[in-house]
CSV table of C-alpha atoms in Angstrom, one decimal:
chain,number,residue,atom,x,y,z
A,28,UNK,CA,32.7,-73.6,-14.0
A,29,UNK,CA,33.2,-69.9,-14.8
A,30,UNK,CA,35.4,-69.1,-17.5
A,31,UNK,CA,36.7,-66.0,-19.4
A,32,UNK,CA,37.6,-66.3,-23.0
A,33,UNK,CA,40.1,-63.4,-24.0
A,34,UNK,CA,39.9,-62.8,-27.7
A,35,UNK,CA,36.7,-63.5,-29.7
A,36,UNK,CA,38.4,-64.5,-32.8
A,37,UNK,CA,38.2,-68.0,-34.5
A,38,UNK,CA,39.7,-69.8,-31.5
A,39,UNK,CA,38.2,-67.7,-28.7
A,40,UNK,CA,34.6,-67.9,-30.1
A,41,UNK,CA,34.6,-71.8,-31.2
A,42,UNK,CA,35.9,-72.6,-27.4
A,43,UNK,CA,33.6,-70.4,-25.9
A,44,UNK,CA,30.7,-71.9,-27.6
A,45,UNK,CA,31.8,-75.6,-27.0
A,46,UNK,CA,32.3,-74.7,-23.1
A,47,UNK,CA,29.0,-73.5,-22.7
A,48,UNK,CA,27.7,-76.6,-24.6
A,49,UNK,CA,29.8,-78.7,-22.1
A,50,UNK,CA,27.6,-76.7,-19.5
A,51,UNK,CA,30.0,-73.7,-18.2
A,52,UNK,CA,29.3,-70.2,-17.9
A,53,UNK,CA,31.3,-68.2,-20.4
A,54,UNK,CA,32.2,-64.3,-21.0
A,55,UNK,CA,33.8,-63.6,-24.0
A,56,UNK,CA,36.1,-60.6,-24.0
A,57,UNK,CA,38.0,-58.7,-27.0
A,58,UNK,CA,39.5,-55.2,-26.8
A,59,UNK,CA,37.5,-54.6,-30.3
A,60,UNK,CA,34.3,-53.1,-29.1
A,61,UNK,CA,32.7,-53.1,-32.3
A,62,UNK,CA,33.1,-56.9,-32.6
A,63,UNK,CA,31.7,-57.3,-29.3
A,64,UNK,CA,28.6,-55.2,-30.3
A,65,UNK,CA,28.0,-57.5,-33.0
A,66,UNK,CA,28.0,-60.6,-31.0
A,67,UNK,CA,25.7,-58.8,-28.1
A,68,UNK,CA,23.3,-58.3,-31.0
A,69,UNK,CA,23.8,-62.0,-32.0
A,70,UNK,CA,26.0,-61.4,-35.2
A,71,UNK,CA,28.7,-63.8,-35.5
A,72,UNK,CA,31.9,-61.7,-37.4
A,73,UNK,CA,33.6,-65.0,-38.8
A,74,UNK,CA,32.1,-67.3,-41.2
A,75,UNK,CA,32.8,-71.2,-39.3
A,76,UNK,CA,29.8,-73.6,-40.4
A,77,UNK,CA,27.5,-74.2,-37.0
A,78,UNK,CA,29.2,-71.9,-34.9
A,79,UNK,CA,26.1,-69.2,-35.2
A,80,UNK,CA,23.9,-72.0,-34.4
A,81,UNK,CA,26.2,-73.3,-31.1
A,82,UNK,CA,26.4,-69.5,-29.8
A,83,UNK,CA,22.7,-69.0,-30.3
A,84,UNK,CA,21.6,-72.7,-28.8
A,85,UNK,CA,23.7,-71.4,-25.4
A,86,UNK,CA,23.1,-67.7,-25.3
A,87,UNK,CA,22.0,-68.2,-21.8
A,88,UNK,CA,25.1,-69.4,-20.4
A,89,UNK,CA,27.7,-66.8,-22.8
A,90,UNK,CA,27.9,-63.0,-22.2
A,91,UNK,CA,30.2,-60.7,-24.1
A,92,UNK,CA,32.2,-57.6,-22.8
A,93,UNK,CA,35.3,-55.4,-24.2
A,94,UNK,CA,36.1,-54.8,-20.3
A,95,UNK,CA,38.7,-57.0,-18.8
A,96,UNK,CA,37.8,-56.0,-15.3
A,97,UNK,CA,34.1,-57.5,-16.0
A,98,UNK,CA,35.9,-60.5,-17.4
A,99,UNK,CA,37.8,-61.3,-14.7
A,100,UNK,CA,34.8,-60.6,-12.2
A,101,UNK,CA,32.8,-63.1,-13.6
A,102,UNK,CA,35.2,-66.2,-14.3
A,103,UNK,CA,37.8,-68.1,-12.2
A,104,UNK,CA,39.4,-69.4,-15.1
A,105,UNK,CA,41.1,-67.6,-17.9
A,106,UNK,CA,41.4,-68.8,-21.5
A,107,UNK,CA,44.0,-66.6,-23.6
A,108,UNK,CA,42.7,-67.1,-27.2
A,109,UNK,CA,44.5,-64.1,-29.0
A,110,UNK,CA,46.4,-64.3,-32.2
A,111,UNK,CA,50.0,-64.5,-32.5
A,112,UNK,CA,50.9,-63.4,-35.7
A,113,UNK,CA,54.2,-63.9,-37.5
A,114,UNK,CA,57.1,-61.3,-37.1
A,115,UNK,CA,59.3,-60.5,-39.9
A,116,UNK,CA,61.8,-63.0,-39.1
A,117,UNK,CA,59.5,-65.6,-39.0
A,118,UNK,CA,58.9,-66.1,-35.2
A,119,UNK,CA,55.5,-65.8,-33.2
A,120,UNK,CA,54.4,-62.1,-32.0
A,121,UNK,CA,53.5,-62.4,-28.6
A,122,UNK,CA,52.7,-58.9,-27.8
A,123,UNK,CA,48.9,-59.4,-27.6
A,124,UNK,CA,49.9,-62.5,-25.1
A,125,UNK,CA,51.9,-60.2,-23.2
A,126,UNK,CA,49.2,-57.5,-22.8
A,127,UNK,CA,46.7,-60.1,-21.9
A,128,UNK,CA,48.9,-61.5,-18.9
A,129,UNK,CA,50.1,-57.7,-17.8
A,130,UNK,CA,46.2,-56.8,-17.8
A,131,UNK,CA,45.5,-59.9,-15.8
A,132,UNK,CA,47.8,-59.4,-13.1
A,133,UNK,CA,46.5,-55.9,-12.5
A,134,UNK,CA,42.7,-57.2,-12.3
A,135,UNK,CA,43.8,-59.7,-10.1
A,136,UNK,CA,45.2,-57.5,-7.6
A,137,UNK,CA,42.3,-54.8,-8.3
A,138,UNK,CA,39.7,-57.2,-7.4
A,139,UNK,CA,41.6,-59.7,-5.0
A,140,UNK,CA,41.1,-62.7,-6.8
A,141,UNK,CA,42.3,-65.8,-5.3
A,142,UNK,CA,44.0,-68.5,-7.1
A,143,UNK,CA,42.9,-68.0,-10.7
A,144,UNK,CA,44.1,-70.1,-13.5
A,145,UNK,CA,45.7,-69.0,-16.4
A,146,UNK,CA,45.0,-71.3,-19.7
A,147,UNK,CA,46.9,-70.6,-23.3
A,148,UNK,CA,44.9,-71.9,-26.3
A,149,UNK,CA,46.9,-69.4,-28.3
A,150,UNK,CA,49.9,-71.2,-30.3
A,151,UNK,CA,52.8,-69.9,-28.3
A,152,UNK,CA,56.4,-71.2,-28.5
A,153,UNK,CA,58.0,-73.2,-25.6
A,154,UNK,CA,58.6,-71.1,-22.4
A,155,UNK,CA,55.7,-68.6,-23.1
A,156,UNK,CA,53.7,-69.8,-20.2
A,157,UNK,CA,57.1,-69.4,-18.0
A,158,UNK,CA,57.0,-65.8,-19.4
A,159,UNK,CA,53.4,-65.4,-18.6
A,160,UNK,CA,54.1,-66.2,-14.8
A,161,UNK,CA,56.6,-63.6,-14.8
A,162,UNK,CA,54.7,-60.8,-16.2
A,163,UNK,CA,51.8,-61.6,-13.6
A,164,UNK,CA,53.8,-61.6,-11.1
A,165,UNK,CA,54.7,-58.2,-11.6
A,166,UNK,CA,51.6,-57.2,-10.4
A,167,UNK,CA,49.7,-60.0,-8.3
A,168,UNK,CA,51.8,-61.9,-5.6
A,169,UNK,CA,49.0,-64.1,-4.9
A,170,UNK,CA,48.8,-68.1,-5.9
A,171,UNK,CA,48.0,-68.7,-9.2
A,172,UNK,CA,48.7,-71.3,-12.0
A,173,UNK,CA,49.2,-71.0,-16.0
A,174,UNK,CA,48.1,-74.2,-18.2
A,175,UNK,CA,48.8,-74.9,-21.6
A,176,UNK,CA,45.6,-76.4,-23.4
A,177,UNK,CA,46.7,-75.9,-27.0
A,178,UNK,CA,43.8,-76.2,-29.6
A,179,UNK,CA,43.8,-78.4,-32.6
A,180,UNK,CA,41.0,-76.7,-34.6
A,181,UNK,CA,40.6,-76.7,-38.5
A,182,UNK,CA,38.8,-73.8,-40.1
A,183,UNK,CA,35.3,-75.1,-41.3
A,184,UNK,CA,35.1,-77.9,-39.4
A,185,UNK,CA,36.3,-76.3,-36.1
A,186,UNK,CA,33.0,-76.4,-34.1
A,187,UNK,CA,33.1,-80.5,-34.6
A,188,UNK,CA,37.0,-80.3,-33.8
A,189,UNK,CA,36.1,-78.6,-30.3
A,190,UNK,CA,33.1,-80.6,-29.5
A,191,UNK,CA,34.5,-84.2,-30.5
A,192,UNK,CA,38.2,-83.8,-30.4
A,193,UNK,CA,40.6,-86.8,-31.3
A,194,UNK,CA,42.7,-85.6,-28.2
A,195,UNK,CA,42.8,-83.0,-25.3
A,196,UNK,CA,46.4,-82.1,-24.2
A,197,UNK,CA,46.6,-80.4,-20.8
A,198,UNK,CA,50.1,-79.1,-19.9
A,199,UNK,CA,51.2,-77.3,-16.4
A,200,UNK,CA,53.7,-77.3,-13.6
A,201,UNK,CA,50.9,-77.5,-11.4
A,202,UNK,CA,48.9,-81.2,-11.2
A,203,UNK,CA,46.1,-79.4,-9.2
A,204,UNK,CA,45.5,-77.1,-12.2
A,205,UNK,CA,45.9,-79.4,-14.7
A,206,UNK,CA,43.2,-81.6,-13.3
A,207,UNK,CA,41.0,-78.6,-13.1
A,208,UNK,CA,41.5,-77.9,-16.8
A,209,UNK,CA,40.8,-81.6,-17.9
A,210,UNK,CA,37.8,-81.4,-15.7
A,211,UNK,CA,36.1,-78.5,-18.2
A,212,UNK,CA,36.2,-81.3,-20.8
A,213,UNK,CA,34.3,-83.6,-18.4
A,214,UNK,CA,31.9,-84.8,-20.9
A,215,UNK,CA,34.0,-85.6,-24.0
A,216,UNK,CA,35.1,-88.8,-25.0
A,217,UNK,CA,38.8,-88.3,-26.0
A,218,UNK,CA,42.1,-89.2,-24.6
A,219,UNK,CA,43.4,-86.7,-22.2
A,220,UNK,CA,47.2,-86.2,-22.4
A,221,UNK,CA,48.7,-84.5,-19.4
A,222,UNK,CA,51.9,-83.5,-19.2
A,223,UNK,CA,54.5,-80.1,-18.6
A,224,UNK,CA,53.8,-76.9,-19.6
A,225,UNK,CA,56.7,-77.1,-22.1
A,226,UNK,CA,56.2,-80.3,-23.5
A,227,UNK,CA,52.1,-78.9,-24.3
A,228,UNK,CA,53.4,-75.8,-25.9
A,229,UNK,CA,55.8,-77.9,-28.0
A,230,UNK,CA,53.0,-80.9,-29.3
A,231,UNK,CA,51.1,-78.0,-30.7
A,232,UNK,CA,54.1,-77.0,-32.8
A,233,UNK,CA,55.0,-80.4,-33.8
A,234,UNK,CA,51.6,-81.4,-34.7
A,235,UNK,CA,51.2,-78.5,-37.4
A,236,UNK,CA,54.7,-78.9,-38.6
A,237,UNK,CA,54.4,-82.8,-39.4
A,238,UNK,CA,51.1,-82.1,-41.2
A,239,UNK,CA,52.9,-79.3,-43.3
A,240,UNK,CA,55.6,-81.3,-44.0
A,241,UNK,CA,53.1,-84.3,-45.3
A,242,UNK,CA,51.7,-81.6,-47.4
A,243,UNK,CA,55.3,-80.7,-49.0
A,244,UNK,CA,56.4,-84.2,-49.4
A,245,UNK,CA,53.3,-85.1,-51.4
A,246,UNK,CA,54.1,-82.2,-53.3
A,247,UNK,CA,57.6,-83.1,-54.3
A,248,UNK,CA,56.1,-86.5,-55.4
A,249,UNK,CA,54.0,-84.7,-57.4
A,250,UNK,CA,56.8,-82.9,-59.2
A,251,UNK,CA,58.9,-86.1,-59.7
A,252,UNK,CA,55.6,-87.5,-61.2
A,253,UNK,CA,55.2,-84.7,-63.9
A,254,UNK,CA,58.7,-85.4,-64.9
A,255,UNK,CA,58.3,-89.2,-65.3
A,256,UNK,CA,54.5,-89.4,-66.0
A,257,UNK,CA,53.3,-91.0,-63.0
A,258,UNK,CA,49.8,-89.4,-61.7
A,259,UNK,CA,50.2,-88.4,-58.0
A,260,UNK,CA,46.6,-89.3,-57.2
A,261,UNK,CA,47.1,-92.4,-57.5
A,262,UNK,CA,50.4,-92.5,-55.6
A,263,UNK,CA,48.9,-90.9,-52.8
A,264,UNK,CA,46.0,-93.1,-52.7
A,265,UNK,CA,48.7,-95.8,-53.1
A,266,UNK,CA,50.5,-94.9,-49.9
A,267,UNK,CA,47.5,-93.5,-47.7
A,268,UNK,CA,46.0,-96.9,-47.1
A,269,UNK,CA,49.1,-97.9,-45.2
A,270,UNK,CA,48.1,-97.3,-41.7
A,271,UNK,CA,51.4,-96.1,-40.8
A,272,UNK,CA,51.1,-92.9,-43.4
A,273,UNK,CA,47.3,-92.1,-43.5
A,274,UNK,CA,45.4,-90.7,-46.6
A,275,UNK,CA,45.0,-87.2,-44.5
A,276,UNK,CA,47.1,-84.5,-46.2
A,277,UNK,CA,48.6,-86.0,-48.9
A,278,UNK,CA,46.7,-83.9,-51.5
A,279,UNK,CA,48.9,-82.4,-54.2
A,280,UNK,CA,48.4,-78.7,-55.2
A,281,UNK,CA,49.6,-75.3,-54.5
A,282,UNK,CA,50.9,-75.8,-51.0
A,283,UNK,CA,49.3,-75.2,-47.2
A,284,UNK,CA,48.2,-71.5,-45.9
A,285,UNK,CA,45.7,-70.1,-43.8
A,286,UNK,CA,46.2,-68.7,-40.1
A,287,UNK,CA,48.2,-71.6,-38.6
A,288,UNK,CA,50.6,-73.8,-41.0
A,289,UNK,CA,52.5,-70.9,-42.4
A,290,UNK,CA,53.2,-68.9,-39.2
A,291,UNK,CA,53.5,-72.1,-37.1
A,292,UNK,CA,56.6,-74.0,-39.3
A,293,UNK,CA,58.2,-70.7,-39.9
A,294,UNK,CA,57.6,-69.9,-35.8
A,295,UNK,CA,59.0,-73.4,-34.7
A,296,UNK,CA,61.7,-73.1,-37.3
A,297,UNK,CA,62.7,-69.8,-35.8
A,298,UNK,CA,62.3,-70.9,-32.3
A,299,UNK,CA,65.1,-73.8,-33.3
A,300,UNK,CA,67.4,-71.3,-34.8
A,301,UNK,CA,67.2,-69.3,-31.6
A,302,UNK,CA,67.5,-72.1,-29.6
A,303,UNK,CA,71.0,-73.5,-31.5
A,304,UNK,CA,69.6,-75.8,-33.5
A,305,UNK,CA,69.3,-76.3,-37.5
A,306,UNK,CA,65.5,-77.7,-38.0
A,307,UNK,CA,66.7,-78.3,-41.8
A,308,UNK,CA,63.9,-80.2,-42.9
A,309,UNK,CA,61.3,-77.5,-41.8
A,310,UNK,CA,63.9,-75.4,-43.8
A,311,UNK,CA,62.8,-77.5,-46.6
A,312,UNK,CA,59.0,-77.8,-45.8
A,313,UNK,CA,59.0,-73.7,-46.1
A,314,UNK,CA,61.1,-73.8,-49.3
A,315,UNK,CA,58.8,-76.4,-50.9
A,316,UNK,CA,55.6,-74.5,-50.3
A,317,UNK,CA,56.9,-71.3,-51.8
A,318,UNK,CA,57.9,-73.3,-54.8
A,319,UNK,CA,54.6,-74.9,-55.4
A,320,UNK,CA,52.8,-71.4,-55.9
A,321,UNK,CA,55.9,-70.1,-58.0
A,322,UNK,CA,55.1,-73.5,-59.9
A,323,UNK,CA,51.3,-72.5,-60.8
A,324,UNK,CA,52.9,-69.2,-62.3
A,325,UNK,CA,55.2,-71.2,-64.3
A,326,UNK,CA,52.6,-73.4,-65.6
A,327,UNK,CA,50.7,-70.3,-67.0
A,328,UNK,CA,54.0,-68.7,-68.5
A,329,UNK,CA,54.6,-71.9,-70.3
A,330,UNK,CA,51.5,-71.6,-72.2
A,331,UNK,CA,50.9,-68.1,-72.5
A,332,UNK,CA,54.4,-66.9,-73.1
A,333,UNK,CA,54.0,-63.1,-72.1
A,334,UNK,CA,51.7,-62.7,-69.1
A,335,UNK,CA,51.6,-58.7,-70.0
A,336,UNK,CA,48.1,-57.6,-71.0
A,337,UNK,CA,46.9,-61.2,-70.6
A,338,UNK,CA,43.5,-61.5,-68.9
A,339,UNK,CA,43.6,-64.5,-66.1
A,340,UNK,CA,40.5,-65.7,-63.7
A,341,UNK,CA,41.3,-67.1,-60.4
A,342,UNK,CA,38.8,-69.5,-59.4
A,343,UNK,CA,38.9,-69.2,-55.5
A,344,UNK,CA,40.4,-66.7,-53.0
A,345,UNK,CA,40.2,-68.3,-49.4
A,346,UNK,CA,43.3,-70.4,-48.5
A,347,UNK,CA,40.7,-73.5,-48.8
A,348,UNK,CA,37.1,-74.5,-49.4
A,349,UNK,CA,34.3,-73.7,-47.0
A,350,UNK,CA,36.0,-70.7,-45.3
A,351,UNK,CA,36.0,-66.9,-45.8
A,352,UNK,CA,39.6,-66.9,-44.6
A,353,UNK,CA,42.1,-65.5,-47.0
A,354,UNK,CA,45.2,-65.1,-44.5
A,355,UNK,CA,48.4,-66.7,-46.2
A,356,UNK,CA,46.2,-67.9,-49.2
A,357,UNK,CA,48.1,-69.1,-52.1
A,358,UNK,CA,45.6,-67.6,-54.4
A,359,UNK,CA,46.5,-63.9,-53.1
A,360,UNK,CA,50.1,-64.8,-53.5
A,361,UNK,CA,49.7,-66.1,-56.9
A,362,UNK,CA,47.8,-63.0,-58.2
A,363,UNK,CA,50.7,-60.8,-57.1
A,364,UNK,CA,53.2,-62.5,-58.9
A,365,UNK,CA,51.0,-62.6,-61.8
A,366,UNK,CA,50.5,-59.1,-61.2
A,367,UNK,CA,54.3,-58.3,-61.0
A,368,UNK,CA,54.2,-59.9,-65.1
A,369,UNK,CA,51.3,-57.3,-65.9
A,370,UNK,CA,48.6,-59.8,-66.2
A,371,UNK,CA,44.9,-58.6,-65.6
A,372,UNK,CA,43.2,-60.4,-63.0
A,373,UNK,CA,39.9,-61.2,-62.5
A,374,UNK,CA,38.9,-63.6,-59.3
A,375,UNK,CA,35.6,-65.3,-57.8
A,376,UNK,CA,35.4,-66.8,-54.5
A,377,UNK,CA,31.8,-68.0,-53.2
A,378,UNK,CA,32.4,-66.9,-49.6
A,379,UNK,CA,35.7,-64.9,-49.5
A,380,UNK,CA,35.0,-62.0,-51.6
A,381,UNK,CA,34.7,-59.4,-48.6
A,382,UNK,CA,37.9,-60.6,-46.9
A,383,UNK,CA,39.8,-60.7,-50.1
A,384,UNK,CA,38.9,-57.0,-51.1
A,385,UNK,CA,40.6,-56.1,-48.2
A,386,UNK,CA,43.7,-57.5,-48.9
A,387,UNK,CA,43.8,-57.1,-52.8
A,388,UNK,CA,44.9,-54.0,-54.8
A,389,UNK,CA,42.3,-52.4,-56.8
A,390,UNK,CA,43.3,-53.4,-60.1
A,391,UNK,CA,41.9,-57.1,-59.2
A,392,UNK,CA,38.3,-57.1,-60.4
A,393,UNK,CA,36.2,-59.3,-58.1
A,394,UNK,CA,33.2,-60.7,-60.0
A,395,UNK,CA,30.2,-62.3,-58.8
A,396,UNK,CA,30.4,-66.0,-60.6
A,397,UNK,CA,32.4,-67.8,-62.8
A,398,UNK,CA,31.2,-67.5,-66.3
A,399,UNK,CA,30.9,-63.8,-65.9
A,400,UNK,CA,34.8,-63.5,-65.1
A,401,UNK,CA,35.5,-66.1,-67.9
A,402,UNK,CA,34.4,-63.8,-70.9
A,403,UNK,CA,37.8,-62.7,-72.8
A,404,UNK,CA,40.2,-65.1,-70.4
A,405,UNK,CA,43.4,-66.0,-71.6
A,406,UNK,CA,43.3,-68.7,-68.6
A,407,UNK,CA,41.6,-70.1,-65.7
A,408,UNK,CA,43.8,-71.0,-62.6
A,409,UNK,CA,41.5,-73.1,-59.7
A,410,UNK,CA,43.4,-71.7,-56.6
A,411,UNK,CA,40.5,-73.2,-53.9
A,412,UNK,CA,39.0,-76.8,-54.0
A,413,UNK,CA,35.4,-75.5,-53.8
A,414,UNK,CA,33.4,-78.2,-54.7
A,415,UNK,CA,31.2,-76.1,-56.6
A,416,UNK,CA,33.7,-75.3,-59.1
A,417,UNK,CA,33.3,-78.9,-60.5
A,418,UNK,CA,29.6,-78.3,-60.9
A,419,UNK,CA,30.4,-75.1,-63.1
A,420,UNK,CA,28.8,-75.2,-66.9
A,421,UNK,CA,32.3,-75.7,-68.2
A,422,UNK,CA,31.2,-76.0,-71.9
A,423,UNK,CA,30.0,-72.9,-71.7
A,424,UNK,CA,32.7,-71.2,-70.0
A,425,UNK,CA,35.0,-72.6,-72.6
A,426,UNK,CA,33.1,-71.0,-75.4
A,427,UNK,CA,33.5,-67.8,-74.0
A,428,UNK,CA,37.1,-67.7,-73.1
A,429,UNK,CA,39.8,-66.3,-75.7
A,430,UNK,CA,42.3,-69.2,-74.8
A,431,UNK,CA,40.9,-72.3,-73.2
A,432,UNK,CA,43.6,-73.1,-70.7
A,433,UNK,CA,42.8,-74.4,-67.2
A,434,UNK,CA,45.6,-74.5,-64.7
A,435,UNK,CA,44.2,-76.6,-61.6
A,436,UNK,CA,46.3,-75.9,-58.5
A,437,UNK,CA,44.2,-78.3,-56.6
A,438,UNK,CA,43.7,-81.2,-59.1
A,439,UNK,CA,39.8,-80.8,-58.4
A,440,UNK,CA,38.4,-81.5,-61.9
A,441,UNK,CA,38.8,-84.5,-64.0
A,442,UNK,CA,41.5,-84.0,-66.7
A,443,UNK,CA,39.7,-86.1,-69.3
A,444,UNK,CA,36.4,-84.3,-68.8
A,445,UNK,CA,38.4,-81.3,-69.5
A,446,UNK,CA,40.2,-82.2,-72.5
A,447,UNK,CA,36.9,-83.9,-73.8
A,448,UNK,CA,35.6,-79.9,-73.8
A,449,UNK,CA,38.5,-78.8,-75.7
A,450,UNK,CA,40.3,-77.4,-72.8
A,451,UNK,CA,44.0,-77.1,-72.6
A,452,UNK,CA,44.4,-79.2,-69.0
A,453,UNK,CA,47.4,-78.9,-66.6
A,454,UNK,CA,46.7,-80.1,-63.2
A,455,UNK,CA,50.0,-80.7,-60.4
A,456,UNK,CA,52.0,-84.1,-60.6
A,457,UNK,CA,49.4,-85.7,-63.4
């Protein structure tokens, strides 16, 4: 099949690379000409393990363009993979999706395209597919179909998730178009859920909201554990063996972040309100996530009393390990809260320093290693669960700190080992 990918971000590049691996001819389009120029030179503009190799392996089946006309001319099926960031009220910003839909309609007319299929991979609220149909119809009067084929990709594991998905969701009010899109995944060994457009759009939001709910739930359990002297890590282990619950997403800490969970939970909550339903549970999920970040700051305050002029090293800036993505990162949120109280912040991350620098103010000192940042520190906050942080020379770090305080926001370190090294150690819920 001939496929176009509109949007060369995480979803677009990973999807395009995987579709080429499945044997399809793929053209990836983005209005960012600099990004397309890099891709044409073999430079992948994002960090995603295995993506560069997959793109290179299938380079004979992948082309890149910043020209929508070329993308439409070279494909029969068009995947919308643009980002849908949150607006101030929490709802999804669909301006990029709408712009793509309008432009596709114009190009269908110009190129006299017959029976194209438009597929949304971007996370969009229920009703977006129907809205896309209306926007395309403003220009194009021929037959076309809209299909929802949401992505379920985890950053740092996105390539594996796309090549070996646990399920594929295809939703459309046109059964023939749905079958065509299911055929894109012809060699993939995964169940395919065929449904209508609205249901497919809801599945994506419901999935992310449920996972975020698990995270907020275990964080609430962690907070009770701290009060009564229980260990949330063992609690999570004890309940996670129950197959009705499962072990995934039962890691207490600073809460969820990244490009998906925060925006999707807020968007579903806002969409529910706009639809006349008060989704009380999601409101609590959001509140708990905010609370967890403040809780880390409160722990620092408890030990240092006054933060003005205190030196704090933040270990980890990415929203999770094995990625350079700092969108909705808990670390960046905590840094801002600490700076409001006058703390001096030094920070280190193995991958995300460059992206973090674009978001942080000039008062944050970014260092090349943890040992450098620990000199004279009054506290260390472990904000990202990088495995490398376990292997640091903590004895050496303790010797150069002004006050050997560790606030482990990810429960990454062994409390007993840290205390043996004469650290004042605080985790989350243990």
